[in-house]
Amino acid sequence: MGGREGRPMNSDELYALLRRRGVLWPSSEIYGGAQGLYDYGPLGAALKRRIEDAWRAWFLGLSDDYYEIDPAELLPEAVVRASGHLENFTDPEVVCDGCHRAYRADTILESARPEGVDGLSSEAIADLVRRFAPRCPACGAERLRVPRPFNLMFGLEFGAAAGDRAYLRPETAQNSYLAFARMWEVGRKALPLGIAVVGKAFRNEIAPRQILYRLRAFTQAELQIFFDPERWTVPIDVVRHDALPLVLARRRAAGDESIHPTTVEALVREENVPEFFAYHLAMAHRFYRDVLGYPAGRLRLFEKSETERAFYNRLQFDVEVNLDSLGGFREVGAVHYRGDYDLSRHSAGSGRDLAVTTGDGRRIVPHVLELTFGVDRNLWALADLHLVRDGERTVWKLPPYLAPLQVAVFPLLKKEHGPVARTIAEELRGEGWAVEYDDAGNVGRRYARVDEAGIPFAVTVDRETIEPGPAQGTVTVRLRDDRSQERLARARLAARLRPAFVFPHPPRAG
RNA sequence: GCGGUUGUGGUCUAGUGGUUAGGACGGUAGCUUCCCAAGCUACCUACCCGGGUUCGAAUCCCGGCAACCGCACCA
């Protein structure tokens, strides 16, 4: 599959189109909007739900031992203290009052404190700055200061008791770690155990940017897989020959930033990536390529180096998509190998021993493989990559199972064909599909509208449908992507369309 | 957060102190139309918010909000 046709749209054009069609718009819009907050309209809400369901079908379909839970969005303070978010989800900054440049505190204090500033209070950092870094590296002014620490979490009063605090979760992953002990019982005490959460997360970003790319309230779909690092076998043969578009940290360190298609087999053998990691990375790659339909040439799996990734991540590949509207490759998901960091932290924080006994009698703290997926970012990517200008028309070539509305039904002429068309629309709604009925203007206009909304099929009732003759009882089905038409008996409509709406499932080893 | 630019119907835009705030596309209703935004008629919708200057502000000034670009940030 090639890339998009026609002229690429920039961010403004794409956003204007999405606003106009009611896909999304600024939150609290009549008050001028709120930075980093957007609302999804009818098309956006339906599309988002489809994306989430496609994600569920794929990732929960990987194993019978992967489960979805629906936990609370609020985390008590003790949780975020244990996870490290209270302490570390801040950016110690140093700002120059002369030229307004900002620096990371650990950069500016490199010579005075090579071990970094993690864990130091802002007062301690301010003191170090006063003593060791009197000049701004850019303008030379002696006006460096440490602004108040800025935690990226939204905190709130919790309950009536003064001083009790909770936080809106900055990531859904924490809920899965918190649920592990309970799920260990529910899941019949076996590893691997996958716990998925699809839901909102909240970050008080300093500078939200680029519409859906950096939000203050956003939706994540995350799967945390708890496993025994000494024995986890995956059906690697299923993906052994998949070519992954890798950008390896090792090559980047040598100055090579380009994509090297590499088989899963080679990734395991030559790069020493564990099989369980390579397998899930390959399955994630298939999801973006085959389920979301991103052109293969626009995807890359970008390995984060040791200094780029969080210290507890042993291995991290970001899934990046090349988007015209955002000017290049942007992260839309990731695969992290987090070791036993999360359960160890919560063991220490809660006092609850989260180690488990394996079938062969070993006592271990399970390790975690994390698959994250940014729902909003991918919704944007689906617009960027699939919403194309095709000559005069604008067509949203979404995979049919992702389309917010499944079918449109038109009477070719409102009066003559309306009644029959309406009964057909009702029949199709009976299939559980969202059906748009439209009898306004002429049929060409209606086709244009459904093209823009991404509705894959338009069913049209005409004279032949109604009048006696060989074609009585037949309708035309018009396909969005190539405008071709088929004529078929209305009784066969549902059977004809149904396969297009099935979410792809991952292949399972035989 | 800092600096710059910008803010007119749903969308794109004209308007630089006094306009019934104009157009295009769009939407709605009707007519017409037997398959891809045609045509005819009528209608619909706007000066981001709040102050100030002025006889008079969409227009000038200040503040706020928001967007875009750059800087910084993105555990």
mmCIF file of C-alpha atoms in Angstrom, chain A residues 109 121-131 145-146:
data_model
loop_
_atom_site.group_PDB
_atom_site.id
_atom_site.type_symbol
_atom_site.label_atom_id
_atom_site.label_comp_id
_atom_site.label_asym_id
_atom_site.label_seq_id
_atom_site.Cartn_x
_atom_site.Cartn_y
_atom_site.Cartn_z
ATOM 1 C CA LEU A 109 24.570 21.729 37.928
ATOM 2 C CA SER A 121 13.981 19.530 47.257
ATOM 3 C CA SER A 122 13.543 22.688 45.220
ATOM 4 C CA GLU A 123 15.119 24.621 48.106
ATOM 5 C CA ALA A 124 18.190 22.422 47.950
ATOM 6 C CA ILE A 125 18.408 22.887 44.189
ATOM 7 C CA ALA A 126 17.982 26.638 44.549
ATOM 8 C CA ASP A 127 20.799 26.649 47.061
ATOM 9 C CA LEU A 128 23.064 24.707 44.689
ATOM 10 C CA VAL A 129 22.250 27.115 41.877
ATOM 11 C CA ARG A 130 23.125 30.099 44.048
ATOM 12 C CA ARG A 131 26.454 28.597 45.013
ATOM 13 C CA ARG A 145 16.664 31.235 39.681
ATOM 14 C CA VAL A 146 14.678 28.102 40.468
#
